[in-house]
Amino acid sequence: RFSEEVVMSKESACRMLNDDDGDSDRIENVFHYAGWTYRAERSHILGTDGEYSWKRELNCFQGQSLPDAIFHRNSLEICHDETGVRIRFCALEALRAWISLDLDPVKAMDASSSHWKHQMKITPTVDYDYTYTTPYPGATDLIRQSINNKGNLNYLEVDSSSFVAKKVFDNSPYFGPARLRKPICKCKGDGGRAPFVQRKNLRNSISQGVSNNDYNSQKDRSPSIMPHWETATKDHKVDIESMIQKHPRPICYEIVDLYEDDLHDNGTCFLKAKVYVTEVGWAGLLRSFVRVDGVMARVLDTRYIHYFGDRHVLRERSWREGNWEEFVGVNRIFSPDDHLPRVSLESANDSLAAKVLKLKKPAVTESLELEIPQCYSEQEIRDLEISYRLLLQCLQMKAKSTRIVCPIPELNFGISIVSIQEDGKSVEALPPTDNASVLLNNNCKPVWTTLSRALSDSEHSVVVTLLSLHVSPDMNDGGRLVLGDDRGWGHVLRLSNGEPLYNFPVVDEIIRNRYCKSNIISARLWVEHVVWSRDGELVGAAAGRSVVVASSNNGEILSKFESSDGSITDLAFRNHSLAVAAYGIVQWLEDENQSQGEISEKFLRSGASVQCLDVSPSGNYVAVGFLDKALRVFRMERKSDESKAESAVAVIDWVGFNAPVKRVEFSNRGTWVAAMGGSSILVLPVSIDLHDEAPTVCRTYGETSSDGSDGTCQRFTSFMWSSLPGKENVLVALDASSGTHVFDVERTTQAWPKRAFPLLNL
């Protein structure tokens, strides 16, 4: 919608667009003014096949519906031509935010006259937020080309990027046979989801390998600065009304519908994006409005304002909500004679709600600096390689062979990496080096080497094979490391010189003798998991179904346990309690000499195989990865001030991975937790109660497929957090093609979900 006076004098365009499938029902308006480009695209609502695909993308459960009218191809974009900063709005990202917010359903009024007469409220038959309330504030990213040249509209397509926080539903809260809501159906594509609708440009993307318009190309270095919103000062105010009053006739005005619904005839809801351009600046508004007739109203606004010549954009986010009386007025609810509502629903609209409803929480004003993105120089890339050389070398050694390696971040005793050789017959400590190829080609002279025959059982004359390795965080008295072998033993060595100190049995003697005397190789004896407590006082080890906790001083067995739930899959210490993961359960092995911090409950999830787990450094959070492509995060607290026992007070399941969650790890200080599954690494702040913030997804360059498969993105096989001071937010990952990628999880696009691009690829 353009003013007639400026249509010919300003650079603008309105054209029909054609999709690859022949769809010509798309209209695009493009308007250029004062160094900004405004682009609005409109099309028809989402069809039935598309709705099925969107439900898969959003991880909806069986019976969960989407809004009646979703304008899936509608979008509004505001782009700064000089810097490439783009602010955009679409329905898909908004619904990702809605399903993660997961509000409780609003009680609606029964339509029968008797219920209206007594103003009775009933709970709807759905167990989800049918008002589609979304905290989505819009997305902010960078593009290389002007929007006039079509731009990158891949964000409108389903691409398996929806990571959703699901509440856990148990008969006994958080423990017992937990269950998620039922999936839509059991149809499976290559990536685990039914491919109802394929992305039209995926075939071309696979042949080209990259997208051609955003910073998603391996040929183009990722920019050193990504647009990010920061809390604004009190002097900054988003005063849209003042701009409109001073300039009542805009030179460009666009309203784009994103979705709407009648709430099962109980009211209305919609999501709309607007832009208002004047001679002095522009204003934008994204509004999510909900009205449940006779019950309540809610309006979530994200307001933008920019004055031409300024080097920043301001944004204000607000949430207003109130009951029906607060919305329409106490004396205007019902007629005293016929008990019929006297409220005109036309006037009970979003404008009224924005004026009369009170803020549910304080409004947040943020500022976005318009900076020209600069790509990293060759020198900066070399500096990155030097900074994260240790992690890169460690992952590259894993990629080149089957060696088991452990980095020494502080380079204690002149050692950078401890490695078990490919055949498992020796362990060696390697010095720091700038040349990674020296390590990869075994041309580096080790600081020391210890052969496995020095650790072997002389009674049965069998040379053991080393299977697992972990270095103690305590570096006193030369440091310690623990090794696990294939004969049911754990071995502790001095880190500084590789001297064997003692060994301890992991498997019961009766079981060891049964297999060792007969020279039978059995997985019951394979010590594949070893771990130290964070203070280095205890060491845990597991083989098959057997678990032990031993003292770091002399190897004395302090406690032991035989699992009845299958083989042990992972171990992690929480203080002096050892978390033991098996099929469908995480249970705790306590040091019998310690009584504090006792955990009485078991973490159960029936029918789901636990693949990995980790405990935050503070011990307040436990993260568990499962075979069914889910991540569960527990928050631990004491049951009461008098009780020493602790339990989980909040449990959240994160779903959306396209493969089993094979690795989960907290950052060095416990600020972040990362989970790896398929081609995605999901990164979350440890505060799991915030559902109104987007998660962060790390992926390699390329595009994923709509059916959940990897597409052109590489599948990850391992990752590590940086332990460098001030670099806790850096993560280094290894993909299946032996490539290593450095991610900064604070340097992301501001979309839903946030996307972290690799800073460095090798």
Tab-separated table of C-alpha atoms in Angstrom, residues 70-246:
chain	number	residue	atom	x	y	z
A	70	ILE	CA	-1.596	-19.841	8.472
A	71	PHE	CA	-0.171	-17.543	5.823
A	72	HIS	CA	2.951	-19.623	5.390
A	73	ARG	CA	4.382	-17.586	2.493
A	74	ASN	CA	3.628	-14.190	4.020
A	75	SER	CA	6.603	-12.245	5.284
A	76	LEU	CA	7.700	-8.706	6.073
A	77	GLU	CA	11.347	-7.673	5.832
A	78	ILE	CA	13.120	-4.426	6.708
A	79	CYS	CA	16.706	-4.308	5.466
A	80	HIS	CA	19.466	-1.763	5.993
A	81	ASP	CA	21.216	-1.573	2.635
A	82	GLU	CA	24.637	-0.465	3.931
A	83	THR	CA	25.165	-3.092	6.622
A	84	GLY	CA	22.899	-5.896	5.383
A	85	VAL	CA	21.081	-6.025	8.732
A	86	ARG	CA	17.640	-7.516	8.182
A	87	ILE	CA	14.651	-7.513	10.521
A	88	ARG	CA	12.026	-10.003	9.398
A	89	PHE	CA	8.753	-11.610	10.466
A	90	CYS	CA	7.142	-14.914	9.463
A	91	ALA	CA	4.629	-17.428	10.813
A	92	LEU	CA	6.892	-20.473	11.101
A	93	GLU	CA	9.305	-18.936	13.575
A	94	ALA	CA	6.402	-17.452	15.537
A	95	LEU	CA	4.811	-20.886	15.940
A	96	ARG	CA	8.139	-22.337	17.050
A	97	ALA	CA	8.091	-19.783	19.858
A	98	TRP	CA	4.442	-20.604	20.658
A	99	ILE	CA	5.015	-24.320	21.010
A	100	SER	CA	8.083	-23.798	23.200
A	101	LEU	CA	6.256	-21.339	25.457
A	102	ASP	CA	3.623	-24.043	26.068
A	103	LEU	CA	1.195	-22.026	28.202
A	104	ASP	CA	-1.611	-23.752	30.057
A	105	PRO	CA	-4.940	-23.721	28.176
A	106	VAL	CA	-7.303	-20.868	29.023
A	107	LYS	CA	-10.640	-21.865	30.511
A	108	ALA	CA	-13.425	-20.874	28.131
A	109	MET	CA	-17.110	-20.168	28.841
A	110	ASP	CA	-19.751	-22.678	27.842
A	111	ALA	CA	-21.980	-21.365	25.047
A	112	SER	CA	-25.236	-22.631	26.650
A	113	SER	CA	-27.479	-19.953	28.123
A	114	SER	CA	-27.421	-21.458	31.597
A	115	HIS	CA	-23.658	-21.377	31.724
A	116	TRP	CA	-23.546	-17.842	30.377
A	117	LYS	CA	-26.132	-16.832	32.966
A	118	HIS	CA	-23.946	-18.016	35.816
A	119	GLN	CA	-20.701	-17.109	34.059
A	120	MET	CA	-19.325	-20.601	34.530
A	121	LYS	CA	-15.966	-21.392	33.006
A	122	ILE	CA	-15.012	-24.822	31.773
A	123	THR	CA	-11.674	-26.236	30.782
A	124	PRO	CA	-11.462	-26.863	27.047
A	125	THR	CA	-11.029	-30.391	25.784
A	126	VAL	CA	-7.488	-29.630	24.606
A	127	ASP	CA	-4.408	-29.799	26.829
A	128	TYR	CA	-2.309	-27.217	25.019
A	129	ASP	CA	-2.347	-23.464	24.475
A	130	TYR	CA	-5.064	-23.144	21.834
A	131	THR	CA	-4.701	-19.328	21.830
A	132	TYR	CA	-1.347	-19.578	19.972
A	133	THR	CA	0.263	-16.949	22.186
A	134	THR	CA	3.811	-16.396	20.966
A	135	PRO	CA	6.707	-14.438	22.514
A	136	TYR	CA	8.327	-14.221	19.060
A	137	PRO	CA	9.816	-10.700	18.651
A	138	GLY	CA	10.842	-11.090	15.023
A	139	ALA	CA	14.208	-12.200	13.676
A	140	THR	CA	17.397	-10.250	12.988
A	141	ASP	CA	20.182	-11.495	10.740
A	142	LEU	CA	22.590	-10.465	7.982
A	143	ILE	CA	22.237	-10.830	4.224
A	144	ARG	CA	24.748	-10.217	1.477
A	145	GLN	CA	22.374	-9.065	-1.243
A	146	SER	CA	19.691	-6.403	-1.349
A	147	ILE	CA	16.140	-7.550	-0.771
A	148	ASN	CA	15.354	-6.131	-4.197
A	149	ASN	CA	17.290	-9.090	-5.612
A	150	LYS	CA	14.772	-11.540	-4.161
A	151	GLY	CA	16.614	-12.193	-0.906
A	152	ASN	CA	16.869	-15.462	0.968
A	153	LEU	CA	13.434	-16.797	1.879
A	154	ASN	CA	14.574	-20.193	3.188
A	155	TYR	CA	13.382	-19.235	6.647
A	156	LEU	CA	9.813	-19.672	5.335
A	157	GLU	CA	10.446	-23.373	4.638
A	158	VAL	CA	10.361	-26.260	7.100
A	159	ASP	CA	13.958	-27.342	7.661
A	160	SER	CA	14.045	-29.491	10.825
A	161	SER	CA	15.266	-26.553	12.910
A	162	SER	CA	12.463	-26.630	15.480
A	163	PHE	CA	13.723	-27.528	18.947
A	164	VAL	CA	10.853	-27.604	21.392
A	165	ALA	CA	10.791	-27.693	25.191
A	166	LYS	CA	8.160	-30.193	26.321
A	167	LYS	CA	6.789	-30.473	29.814
A	168	VAL	CA	7.163	-33.924	31.350
A	169	PHE	CA	3.938	-35.659	32.347
A	170	ASP	CA	4.267	-38.329	35.041
A	171	ASN	CA	1.933	-39.902	37.547
A	172	SER	CA	4.477	-39.063	40.230
A	173	PRO	CA	5.936	-35.728	39.131
A	174	TYR	CA	9.287	-36.115	37.323
A	175	PHE	CA	9.908	-39.679	38.454
A	176	GLY	CA	8.468	-42.999	37.450
A	177	PRO	CA	7.551	-44.060	33.907
A	178	ALA	CA	7.631	-40.637	32.245
A	179	ARG	CA	5.884	-40.111	28.940
A	180	LEU	CA	5.679	-37.463	26.282
A	181	ARG	CA	2.460	-36.714	24.485
A	182	LYS	CA	1.770	-39.096	21.623
A	183	PRO	CA	3.462	-38.354	18.313
A	184	ILE	CA	1.402	-37.550	15.258
A	185	CYS	CA	1.918	-40.940	13.649
A	186	LYS	CA	4.551	-43.606	13.167
A	187	CYS	CA	5.394	-42.723	9.573
A	188	LYS	CA	9.149	-42.325	9.230
A	189	GLY	CA	11.315	-40.629	6.640
A	190	ASP	CA	15.085	-40.938	6.347
A	191	GLY	CA	15.511	-38.521	9.211
A	192	GLY	CA	12.725	-39.890	11.403
A	193	ARG	CA	9.852	-37.698	10.165
A	194	ALA	CA	7.398	-38.231	7.374
A	195	PRO	CA	8.443	-36.194	4.305
A	196	PHE	CA	5.017	-34.824	3.378
A	197	VAL	CA	6.410	-31.680	1.763
A	198	GLN	CA	9.955	-31.418	0.447
A	199	ARG	CA	11.744	-28.113	0.145
A	200	LYS	CA	11.552	-27.078	-3.471
A	201	ASN	CA	15.127	-25.842	-3.656
A	202	LEU	CA	16.805	-28.638	-1.705
A	203	ARG	CA	17.833	-30.569	-4.808
A	204	ASN	CA	19.594	-27.509	-6.171
A	205	SER	CA	21.081	-26.793	-2.756
A	206	ILE	CA	22.570	-30.276	-2.572
A	207	SER	CA	24.236	-29.865	-5.946
A	208	GLN	CA	25.513	-26.391	-5.075
A	209	GLY	CA	26.191	-27.227	-1.451
A	210	VAL	CA	25.229	-23.810	-0.083
A	211	SER	CA	22.637	-21.091	-0.079
A	212	ASN	CA	23.499	-18.071	-2.175
A	213	ASN	CA	22.293	-15.111	-0.215
A	214	ASP	CA	22.938	-15.259	3.510
A	215	TYR	CA	26.158	-15.966	5.396
A	216	ASN	CA	25.676	-19.701	5.000
A	217	SER	CA	28.440	-20.381	2.505
A	218	GLN	CA	31.712	-22.067	3.301
A	219	LYS	CA	33.320	-20.071	0.497
A	220	ASP	CA	32.546	-16.822	2.332
A	221	ARG	CA	34.013	-16.351	5.758
A	222	SER	CA	31.503	-15.788	8.518
A	223	PRO	CA	31.322	-12.117	9.556
A	224	SER	CA	33.140	-11.123	12.725
A	225	ILE	CA	30.125	-9.124	13.951
A	226	MET	CA	26.574	-10.469	14.094
A	227	PRO	CA	23.619	-8.177	14.836
A	228	HIS	CA	22.586	-8.461	18.451
A	229	TRP	CA	20.143	-6.621	20.681
A	230	GLU	CA	21.352	-5.091	23.919
A	231	THR	CA	19.409	-3.523	26.775
A	232	ALA	CA	18.891	0.153	25.959
A	233	THR	CA	19.472	3.056	28.321
A	234	LYS	CA	16.582	4.840	30.011
A	235	ASP	CA	16.979	7.748	27.597
A	236	HIS	CA	15.835	5.577	24.685
A	237	LYS	CA	12.085	5.294	24.262
A	238	VAL	CA	10.004	3.695	21.525
A	239	ASP	CA	7.438	6.424	20.851
A	240	ILE	CA	5.591	5.310	17.731
A	241	GLU	CA	2.517	7.421	18.496
A	242	SER	CA	4.551	10.623	18.341
A	243	MET	CA	5.950	9.726	14.926
A	244	ILE	CA	2.480	8.933	13.559
A	245	GLN	CA	0.959	12.137	14.958
A	246	LYS	CA	3.659	14.295	13.383
